[in-house]
mmCIF file of C-alpha atoms in Angstrom:
data_model
loop_
_atom_site.group_PDB
_atom_site.id
_atom_site.type_symbol
_atom_site.label_atom_id
_atom_site.label_comp_id
_atom_site.label_asym_id
_atom_site.label_seq_id
_atom_site.Cartn_x
_atom_site.Cartn_y
_atom_site.Cartn_z
ATOM 1 C CA MET A 27 -8.856 102.289 -40.019
ATOM 2 C CA GLY A 28 -11.728 99.746 -39.661
ATOM 3 C CA TYR A 29 -13.587 97.809 -41.981
ATOM 4 C CA LYS A 30 -16.023 96.919 -44.786
ATOM 5 C CA VAL A 31 -18.746 94.829 -43.367
ATOM 6 C CA VAL A 32 -21.569 92.851 -44.873
ATOM 7 C CA VAL A 33 -24.358 91.787 -43.720
ATOM 8 C CA VAL A 34 -26.102 89.130 -45.930
ATOM 9 C CA GLY A 35 -29.869 87.923 -45.546
ATOM 10 C CA ALA A 36 -30.659 91.008 -43.347
ATOM 11 C CA THR A 37 -33.921 91.223 -42.964
ATOM 12 C CA GLY A 38 -34.113 88.577 -41.258
ATOM 13 C CA ASN A 39 -33.963 87.277 -37.096
ATOM 14 C CA VAL A 40 -30.735 86.820 -37.651
ATOM 15 C CA GLY A 41 -29.583 89.236 -39.824
ATOM 16 C CA LYS A 42 -30.923 92.162 -38.109
ATOM 17 C CA GLU A 43 -29.205 90.702 -34.828
ATOM 18 C CA MET A 44 -25.980 91.308 -36.173
ATOM 19 C CA LEU A 45 -26.504 94.872 -37.695
ATOM 20 C CA ASN A 46 -27.130 94.904 -33.593
ATOM 21 C CA ILE A 47 -24.828 93.369 -32.308
ATOM 22 C CA LEU A 48 -22.010 94.675 -34.350
ATOM 23 C CA ALA A 49 -23.377 97.842 -32.984
ATOM 24 C CA GLU A 50 -23.459 96.911 -29.867
ATOM 25 C CA ARG A 51 -19.992 95.529 -29.500
ATOM 26 C CA GLU A 52 -18.792 98.625 -31.571
ATOM 27 C CA PHE A 53 -17.276 96.897 -34.293
ATOM 28 C CA PRO A 54 -14.887 98.755 -35.752
ATOM 29 C CA VAL A 55 -16.618 99.051 -39.476
ATOM 30 C CA ASP A 56 -15.953 101.451 -41.983
ATOM 31 C CA LYS A 57 -18.751 100.746 -44.105
ATOM 32 C CA ILE A 58 -21.159 98.831 -44.000
ATOM 33 C CA ALA A 59 -23.897 97.080 -46.586
ATOM 34 C CA ALA A 60 -27.070 95.304 -45.533
ATOM 35 C CA LEU A 61 -27.999 92.211 -48.546
ATOM 36 C CA ALA A 62 -30.933 90.603 -48.822
ATOM 37 C CA SER A 63 -32.474 88.810 -52.088
ATOM 38 C CA ARG A 64 -34.663 90.830 -54.651
ATOM 39 C CA LYS A 65 -38.045 90.735 -53.382
ATOM 40 C CA SER A 66 -36.735 92.718 -49.871
ATOM 41 C CA LEU A 67 -34.972 95.519 -52.266
ATOM 42 C CA GLY A 68 -34.722 98.509 -50.500
ATOM 43 C CA THR A 69 -36.249 97.774 -47.135
ATOM 44 C CA GLU A 70 -34.809 99.725 -44.335
ATOM 45 C CA VAL A 71 -33.029 97.890 -41.500
ATOM 46 C CA SER A 72 -31.355 99.724 -38.717
ATOM 47 C CA PHE A 73 -27.633 99.771 -37.958
ATOM 48 C CA GLY A 74 -27.253 101.693 -34.776
ATOM 49 C CA GLU A 75 -28.549 104.943 -34.952
ATOM 50 C CA LYS A 76 -28.621 105.242 -39.004
ATOM 51 C CA THR A 77 -30.855 103.484 -41.834
ATOM 52 C CA LEU A 78 -29.317 101.310 -44.284
ATOM 53 C CA LYS A 79 -31.592 99.989 -47.250
ATOM 54 C CA THR A 80 -31.066 97.064 -48.564
ATOM 55 C CA GLN A 81 -28.876 95.990 -51.781
ATOM 56 C CA ASP A 82 -29.074 93.024 -54.286
ATOM 57 C CA LEU A 83 -26.991 90.072 -53.238
ATOM 58 C CA ASP A 84 -27.606 88.489 -57.195
ATOM 59 C CA THR A 85 -25.760 91.269 -58.220
ATOM 60 C CA PHE A 86 -23.496 92.646 -55.178
ATOM 61 C CA ASP A 87 -19.713 92.913 -55.818
ATOM 62 C CA PHE A 88 -17.425 91.664 -53.054
ATOM 63 C CA THR A 89 -14.333 92.714 -54.124
ATOM 64 C CA GLY A 90 -12.674 95.252 -51.731
ATOM 65 C CA TRP A 91 -15.206 94.089 -48.734
ATOM 66 C CA ASP A 92 -12.695 92.457 -45.638
ATOM 67 C CA ILE A 93 -16.083 89.799 -44.191
ATOM 68 C CA ALA A 94 -19.496 89.104 -45.513
ATOM 69 C CA LEU A 95 -21.793 87.853 -41.868
ATOM 70 C CA PHE A 96 -24.257 85.274 -43.740
ATOM 71 C CA ALA A 97 -27.616 84.843 -42.877
ATOM 72 C CA ILE A 98 -29.558 83.177 -45.401
ATOM 73 C CA GLY A 99 -30.003 78.869 -45.493
ATOM 74 C CA SER A 100 -27.815 76.905 -47.151
ATOM 75 C CA ASP A 101 -29.134 76.545 -51.080
ATOM 76 C CA ALA A 102 -28.838 80.038 -51.208
ATOM 77 C CA THR A 103 -25.219 79.942 -49.676
ATOM 78 C CA LYS A 104 -24.016 77.555 -51.853
ATOM 79 C CA LEU A 105 -25.029 79.979 -54.754
ATOM 80 C CA TYR A 106 -23.326 83.426 -52.879
ATOM 81 C CA ALA A 107 -20.386 81.862 -50.671
ATOM 82 C CA PRO A 108 -18.153 81.102 -53.064
ATOM 83 C CA LYS A 109 -18.438 83.773 -54.688
ATOM 84 C CA ALA A 110 -17.720 85.852 -52.219
ATOM 85 C CA ALA A 111 -15.159 83.937 -50.674
ATOM 86 C CA SER A 112 -13.483 84.054 -53.960
ATOM 87 C CA GLN A 113 -13.627 87.632 -54.447
ATOM 88 C CA GLY A 114 -11.355 88.195 -51.372
ATOM 89 C CA CYS A 115 -13.827 88.844 -48.816
ATOM 90 C CA VAL A 116 -13.861 86.241 -45.771
ATOM 91 C CA VAL A 117 -17.916 84.705 -45.597
ATOM 92 C CA ILE A 118 -18.963 83.728 -41.962
ATOM 93 C CA ASP A 119 -21.841 81.662 -42.496
ATOM 94 C CA ASN A 120 -25.317 80.548 -40.243
ATOM 95 C CA SER A 121 -26.211 77.879 -42.495
ATOM 96 C CA SER A 122 -25.463 74.028 -41.970
ATOM 97 C CA LEU A 123 -23.494 74.289 -45.476
ATOM 98 C CA TYR A 124 -20.001 74.076 -44.469
ATOM 99 C CA ARG A 125 -19.807 73.118 -41.133
ATOM 100 C CA TYR A 126 -19.046 69.784 -41.776
ATOM 101 C CA ASP A 127 -15.884 70.434 -43.976
ATOM 102 C CA PRO A 128 -13.041 69.329 -42.710
ATOM 103 C CA ASP A 129 -11.364 72.260 -44.204
ATOM 104 C CA ILE A 130 -13.784 74.859 -42.867
ATOM 105 C CA PRO A 131 -13.273 75.634 -39.420
ATOM 106 C CA LEU A 132 -16.370 75.422 -36.824
ATOM 107 C CA ILE A 133 -16.003 77.945 -34.109
ATOM 108 C CA VAL A 134 -17.343 79.352 -31.050
ATOM 109 C CA PRO A 135 -15.093 81.593 -29.631
ATOM 110 C CA GLU A 136 -14.845 80.320 -25.730
ATOM 111 C CA VAL A 137 -14.221 77.415 -27.138
ATOM 112 C CA ASN A 138 -11.838 77.161 -29.780
ATOM 113 C CA ALA A 139 -10.949 80.263 -31.143
ATOM 114 C CA ASP A 140 -7.523 79.241 -32.612
ATOM 115 C CA ASP A 141 -8.965 77.108 -35.284
ATOM 116 C CA VAL A 142 -10.195 80.992 -36.929
ATOM 117 C CA VAL A 143 -6.983 81.007 -38.646
ATOM 118 C CA ARG A 144 -7.771 78.075 -40.918
ATOM 119 C CA TYR A 145 -10.395 80.399 -42.596
ATOM 120 C CA LYS A 146 -7.160 80.689 -45.239
ATOM 121 C CA ASN A 147 -8.208 77.426 -46.862
ATOM 122 C CA LYS A 148 -10.956 78.446 -48.070
ATOM 123 C CA ASN A 149 -11.818 81.889 -46.909
ATOM 124 C CA ILE A 150 -15.130 80.204 -45.552
ATOM 125 C CA ILE A 151 -15.677 80.179 -41.369
ATOM 126 C CA ALA A 152 -18.777 77.634 -40.086
ATOM 127 C CA ASN A 153 -20.903 79.183 -37.467
ATOM 128 C CA PRO A 154 -22.499 75.345 -35.459
ATOM 129 C CA ASN A 155 -25.904 75.578 -34.451
ATOM 130 C CA CYS A 156 -27.783 77.368 -31.910
ATOM 131 C CA SER A 157 -28.246 74.600 -29.409
ATOM 132 C CA THR A 158 -24.427 73.477 -30.212
ATOM 133 C CA ALA A 159 -22.898 76.666 -29.698
ATOM 134 C CA GLN A 160 -24.456 77.227 -25.696
ATOM 135 C CA MET A 161 -23.504 73.761 -25.004
ATOM 136 C CA VAL A 162 -20.309 73.921 -25.721
ATOM 137 C CA VAL A 163 -19.506 77.194 -23.970
ATOM 138 C CA ALA A 164 -20.844 75.347 -20.449
ATOM 139 C CA LEU A 165 -18.489 71.933 -21.470
ATOM 140 C CA LYS A 166 -15.308 73.225 -22.726
ATOM 141 C CA PRO A 167 -14.212 74.932 -18.933
ATOM 142 C CA LEU A 168 -14.899 71.588 -17.681
ATOM 143 C CA HIS A 169 -13.159 69.387 -19.987
ATOM 144 C CA ASP A 170 -10.776 71.245 -19.142
ATOM 145 C CA ARG A 171 -10.621 69.827 -15.632
ATOM 146 C CA ALA A 172 -12.156 66.655 -15.288
ATOM 147 C CA ARG A 173 -12.684 65.270 -18.980
ATOM 148 C CA ILE A 174 -15.776 64.400 -20.573
ATOM 149 C CA LYS A 175 -16.642 61.229 -21.283
ATOM 150 C CA ARG A 176 -19.913 61.227 -21.882
ATOM 151 C CA VAL A 177 -23.126 64.312 -22.772
ATOM 152 C CA VAL A 178 -26.634 63.557 -22.818
ATOM 153 C CA VAL A 179 -28.741 66.164 -23.764
ATOM 154 C CA SER A 180 -32.393 67.205 -23.871
ATOM 155 C CA THR A 181 -33.031 70.637 -25.637
ATOM 156 C CA TYR A 182 -36.179 72.852 -25.240
ATOM 157 C CA GLN A 183 -35.742 75.064 -28.295
ATOM 158 C CA SER A 184 -37.949 77.940 -29.109
ATOM 159 C CA VAL A 185 -39.747 78.667 -32.423
ATOM 160 C CA SER A 186 -37.172 81.507 -33.860
ATOM 161 C CA GLY A 187 -34.181 78.946 -34.398
ATOM 162 C CA THR A 188 -37.642 78.347 -37.107
ATOM 163 C CA GLY A 189 -37.668 81.686 -38.535
ATOM 164 C CA LYS A 190 -40.306 84.549 -38.681
ATOM 165 C CA GLU A 191 -43.486 82.499 -39.719
ATOM 166 C CA ALA A 192 -42.417 79.296 -37.297
ATOM 167 C CA MET A 193 -43.409 82.939 -34.285
ATOM 168 C CA ASP A 194 -46.106 84.427 -36.267
ATOM 169 C CA GLU A 195 -47.657 80.461 -36.515
ATOM 170 C CA LEU A 196 -46.910 80.480 -32.393
ATOM 171 C CA TRP A 197 -48.395 84.277 -31.702
ATOM 172 C CA ASN A 198 -51.731 83.244 -33.831
ATOM 173 C CA GLN A 199 -52.334 79.440 -32.840
ATOM 174 C CA THR A 200 -52.154 80.961 -28.791
ATOM 175 C CA LYS A 201 -55.213 83.491 -29.882
ATOM 176 C CA GLY A 202 -56.797 81.272 -31.583
ATOM 177 C CA MET A 203 -57.374 79.220 -28.636
ATOM 178 C CA TYR A 204 -59.341 81.670 -27.366
ATOM 179 C CA VAL A 205 -61.576 83.485 -29.661
ATOM 180 C CA PRO A 206 -63.840 81.098 -31.721
ATOM 181 C CA GLY A 207 -63.799 80.799 -35.462
ATOM 182 C CA GLN A 208 -59.699 82.209 -35.555
ATOM 183 C CA GLU A 209 -58.471 78.514 -35.072
ATOM 184 C CA VAL A 210 -54.910 78.089 -36.466
ATOM 185 C CA ALA A 211 -53.628 74.858 -37.877
ATOM 186 C CA PRO A 212 -50.339 73.875 -38.498
ATOM 187 C CA SER A 213 -48.851 74.539 -40.861
ATOM 188 C CA VAL A 214 -44.599 74.926 -40.023
ATOM 189 C CA TYR A 215 -44.870 72.423 -38.146
ATOM 190 C CA PRO A 216 -46.546 69.127 -38.334
ATOM 191 C CA LYS A 217 -48.677 69.474 -34.989
ATOM 192 C CA GLN A 218 -49.695 72.337 -32.946
ATOM 193 C CA ILE A 219 -47.107 74.017 -30.898
ATOM 194 C CA ALA A 220 -48.866 76.554 -29.226
ATOM 195 C CA PHE A 221 -49.478 74.816 -25.750
ATOM 196 C CA ASN A 222 -47.672 71.366 -26.533
ATOM 197 C CA VAL A 223 -44.005 70.123 -26.735
ATOM 198 C CA ILE A 224 -42.288 68.486 -30.573
ATOM 199 C CA PRO A 225 -39.590 66.187 -29.874
ATOM 200 C CA HIS A 226 -38.800 67.236 -33.538
ATOM 201 C CA ILE A 227 -36.170 69.181 -35.219
ATOM 202 C CA ASP A 228 -35.544 69.243 -38.415
ATOM 203 C CA VAL A 229 -35.372 65.894 -40.534
ATOM 204 C CA PHE A 230 -35.745 62.330 -39.016
ATOM 205 C CA LEU A 231 -32.578 60.144 -39.965
ATOM 206 C CA ASP A 232 -32.489 56.437 -40.908
ATOM 207 C CA SER A 233 -31.082 56.183 -37.100
ATOM 208 C CA GLY A 234 -34.003 57.041 -36.043
ATOM 209 C CA ASP A 235 -32.732 60.238 -34.743
ATOM 210 C CA THR A 236 -33.271 64.260 -35.982
ATOM 211 C CA LYS A 237 -30.845 66.139 -38.227
ATOM 212 C CA GLU A 238 -30.906 68.012 -35.004
ATOM 213 C CA GLU A 239 -29.862 65.715 -33.003
ATOM 214 C CA TRP A 240 -27.349 64.718 -35.661
ATOM 215 C CA LYS A 241 -26.276 67.937 -35.743
ATOM 216 C CA MET A 242 -25.492 68.327 -31.763
ATOM 217 C CA VAL A 243 -23.692 65.210 -31.567
ATOM 218 C CA VAL A 244 -20.885 66.090 -35.174
ATOM 219 C CA GLU A 245 -20.706 69.934 -33.740
ATOM 220 C CA THR A 246 -19.451 69.237 -30.939
ATOM 221 C CA LYS A 247 -17.218 66.427 -31.692
ATOM 222 C CA LYS A 248 -15.410 68.980 -34.026
ATOM 223 C CA ILE A 249 -15.635 71.922 -32.132
ATOM 224 C CA LEU A 250 -14.919 70.559 -28.594
ATOM 225 C CA ASP A 251 -12.878 66.877 -28.753
ATOM 226 C CA PRO A 252 -14.061 63.643 -31.183
ATOM 227 C CA LYS A 253 -13.663 61.372 -28.414
ATOM 228 C CA ILE A 254 -16.684 62.834 -26.390
ATOM 229 C CA LYS A 255 -19.627 60.755 -26.888
ATOM 230 C CA VAL A 256 -22.975 62.715 -27.279
ATOM 231 C CA THR A 257 -26.662 61.582 -27.151
ATOM 232 C CA ALA A 258 -29.910 64.564 -27.749
ATOM 233 C CA THR A 259 -33.352 65.084 -28.258
ATOM 234 C CA CYS A 260 -34.485 67.774 -29.777
ATOM 235 C CA VAL A 261 -37.697 69.626 -28.686
ATOM 236 C CA ARG A 262 -39.584 72.259 -30.361
ATOM 237 C CA VAL A 263 -41.243 73.853 -27.357
ATOM 238 C CA PRO A 264 -43.842 76.642 -27.112
ATOM 239 C CA VAL A 265 -40.953 79.931 -26.413
ATOM 240 C CA PHE A 266 -40.795 82.654 -29.058
ATOM 241 C CA VAL A 267 -36.891 83.170 -28.344
ATOM 242 C CA GLY A 268 -34.016 81.379 -26.099
ATOM 243 C CA HIS A 269 -33.124 77.540 -25.760
ATOM 244 C CA SER A 270 -32.619 75.416 -22.549
ATOM 245 C CA GLU A 271 -30.796 72.828 -22.369
ATOM 246 C CA SER A 272 -30.657 69.533 -19.541
ATOM 247 C CA ILE A 273 -27.596 68.481 -19.536
ATOM 248 C CA ASN A 274 -26.161 64.945 -17.860
ATOM 249 C CA ILE A 275 -22.205 65.200 -18.154
ATOM 250 C CA GLU A 276 -19.784 61.435 -16.847
ATOM 251 C CA PHE A 277 -16.298 62.914 -16.844
ATOM 252 C CA GLU A 278 -13.114 61.318 -16.408
ATOM 253 C CA ASP A 279 -12.379 61.938 -13.422
ATOM 254 C CA TYR A 280 -14.402 63.225 -10.165
ATOM 255 C CA LEU A 281 -15.832 66.685 -10.099
ATOM 256 C CA ASP A 282 -18.205 67.801 -7.392
ATOM 257 C CA TRP A 283 -20.750 69.905 -7.287
ATOM 258 C CA GLU A 284 -19.401 72.774 -5.909
ATOM 259 C CA GLU A 285 -16.096 73.525 -7.874
ATOM 260 C CA ALA A 286 -17.563 73.216 -11.641
ATOM 261 C CA THR A 287 -19.669 75.609 -10.287
ATOM 262 C CA GLU A 288 -16.436 78.276 -9.241
ATOM 263 C CA ILE A 289 -14.946 76.780 -12.505
ATOM 264 C CA LEU A 290 -18.195 78.309 -14.735
ATOM 265 C CA ARG A 291 -18.694 81.256 -12.649
ATOM 266 C CA GLU A 292 -14.756 82.236 -14.522
ATOM 267 C CA ALA A 293 -15.216 81.424 -17.392
ATOM 268 C CA PRO A 294 -15.521 83.067 -20.048
ATOM 269 C CA GLY A 295 -19.108 84.217 -21.990
ATOM 270 C CA ILE A 296 -21.376 82.369 -18.870
ATOM 271 C CA LEU A 297 -23.619 83.553 -16.213
ATOM 272 C CA VAL A 298 -24.075 81.260 -13.272
ATOM 273 C CA VAL A 299 -27.065 81.812 -11.342
ATOM 274 C CA ASP A 300 -27.821 79.382 -8.796
ATOM 275 C CA LYS A 301 -29.777 79.627 -5.800
ATOM 276 C CA ARG A 302 -30.977 75.614 -4.202
ATOM 277 C CA GLU A 303 -34.661 78.620 -4.225
ATOM 278 C CA ALA A 304 -37.700 79.750 -5.949
ATOM 279 C CA GLY A 305 -36.968 81.052 -8.779
ATOM 280 C CA GLY A 306 -33.308 80.645 -7.910
ATOM 281 C CA TYR A 307 -32.557 79.476 -12.015
ATOM 282 C CA ILE A 308 -32.454 81.031 -15.211
ATOM 283 C CA THR A 309 -35.738 80.853 -17.868
ATOM 284 C CA PRO A 310 -35.161 81.474 -21.302
ATOM 285 C CA ILE A 311 -37.815 84.712 -21.210
ATOM 286 C CA GLU A 312 -34.276 85.699 -18.880
ATOM 287 C CA CYS A 313 -31.966 85.897 -21.067
ATOM 288 C CA VAL A 314 -33.786 87.374 -24.273
ATOM 289 C CA GLY A 315 -31.413 90.254 -25.891
ATOM 290 C CA GLU A 316 -28.863 89.245 -23.194
ATOM 291 C CA TYR A 317 -24.643 87.906 -24.914
ATOM 292 C CA ALA A 318 -24.386 85.563 -21.874
ATOM 293 C CA THR A 319 -25.135 81.498 -21.351
ATOM 294 C CA TYR A 320 -26.722 80.986 -18.162
ATOM 295 C CA ILE A 321 -25.906 78.174 -16.418
ATOM 296 C CA SER A 322 -28.374 77.238 -13.373
ATOM 297 C CA ARG A 323 -28.911 73.554 -11.013
ATOM 298 C CA ILE A 324 -25.172 72.479 -11.338
ATOM 299 C CA ARG A 325 -26.087 69.247 -9.181
ATOM 300 C CA GLN A 326 -24.382 66.095 -8.627
ATOM 301 C CA ASP A 327 -25.656 62.679 -10.484
ATOM 302 C CA GLU A 328 -25.055 60.424 -7.757
ATOM 303 C CA THR A 329 -25.801 56.917 -10.399
ATOM 304 C CA ILE A 330 -23.076 57.459 -11.939
ATOM 305 C CA GLU A 331 -19.312 57.141 -10.763
ATOM 306 C CA ASN A 332 -18.429 60.744 -12.277
ATOM 307 C CA GLY A 333 -21.892 62.360 -13.257
ATOM 308 C CA LEU A 334 -23.519 65.888 -13.249
ATOM 309 C CA ASN A 335 -26.143 67.834 -13.713
ATOM 310 C CA LEU A 336 -26.797 70.884 -14.895
ATOM 311 C CA TRP A 337 -29.309 74.075 -16.990
ATOM 312 C CA CYS A 338 -28.227 76.086 -19.467
ATOM 313 C CA VAL A 339 -29.851 78.767 -21.218
ATOM 314 C CA SER A 340 -29.392 81.128 -23.911
ATOM 315 C CA ASP A 341 -30.586 84.529 -26.153
ATOM 316 C CA ASN A 342 -30.686 81.420 -29.706
ATOM 317 C CA LEU A 343 -30.769 84.558 -31.915
ATOM 318 C CA ARG A 344 -27.335 86.022 -29.915
ATOM 319 C CA LYS A 345 -25.337 83.547 -28.719
ATOM 320 C CA GLY A 346 -26.871 80.841 -30.610
ATOM 321 C CA ALA A 347 -26.509 82.500 -33.743
ATOM 322 C CA ALA A 348 -25.777 86.474 -34.800
ATOM 323 C CA LEU A 349 -23.463 87.022 -31.546
ATOM 324 C CA ASN A 350 -21.712 84.281 -32.150
ATOM 325 C CA ALA A 351 -20.710 85.040 -35.543
ATOM 326 C CA VAL A 352 -19.292 89.031 -34.675
ATOM 327 C CA GLN A 353 -17.635 87.255 -32.239
ATOM 328 C CA ILE A 354 -16.323 85.033 -34.579
ATOM 329 C CA ALA A 355 -15.547 88.366 -36.400
ATOM 330 C CA GLU A 356 -13.665 89.773 -33.981
ATOM 331 C CA VAL A 357 -11.054 87.448 -33.082
ATOM 332 C CA LEU A 358 -10.329 87.070 -36.636
ATOM 333 C CA GLY A 359 -10.277 90.461 -36.939
ATOM 334 C CA GLN A 360 -7.594 90.314 -33.740
ATOM 335 C CA ARG A 361 -5.303 87.748 -35.155
ATOM 336 C CA CYS A 362 -5.390 87.371 -38.407
ATOM 337 C CA LEU A 363 -6.903 90.358 -40.475
ATOM 338 C CA LYS A 364 -5.697 92.798 -38.196
ATOM 339 C CA LYS A 365 -7.549 96.636 -38.759
ATOM 340 C CA GLY A 366 -9.980 98.338 -36.112
#
């Protein structure tokens, strides 16, 4: 006996990836429904070898369904997630709406899978921000060994993190640079993204940080350890898919780069590609469609007593969103619901 699964926002980038990953990982599905807004009603989406027609989210009855994977914005989630949860369906939400609620677990299975039992508080589990998810996968095994005091992270985030319109804007602006008369002015972003980098993701806060930077701080503390100090600079780059991060870590105890490399090689969800030669590292284009969080450029930081630097790359539509949500569903099934 398997699960009755709903994918909410099935026509979006993340929703489509959720369906793909459910099929790829052979999640034990007895029945599946793809939901979308009325403007996308009837749109066909793929689930393995099957084709599903989207149903109307507004009128859908979640009674009798086991798990709902939500891949819609916070405003719509605020309306529909409590409805699904109240009808007995466990919600795994990819928006930012519930991440900071102390009663709702924020889960990265490689890091804090034990917290999944707390879904019973509100029948809702939160999926973290894409940039946080890959970082804490890398930090967890190192924190277990040497206790992390402080993290300084700079991100290089792809446009797919904003959505399809942003991907279209990058594509059209790039073409427009070479075709006179087809230039495209910034619309999704405040400045041109083609051949450029923009140190601005989400809204600015009074502190001068952006909300994306604030998310990485708060979520890392909630998922991994509230004692860790985190400072972030988040940058949008002209890459279609795949987030990269330059991470500087200060530990309580000394940890040399060779031991750190071996620890990371053995850690779940991580692949180390780190040859100290030209091309001996991973770039975002190589991680697209992959499950792993890739680590390269592991080296000592000699400017502080117990410091390391590393480079972290992952497919943000997968580990940063859809894959992590499906992994949460797997843990939820194995430890709590126990079907399949």
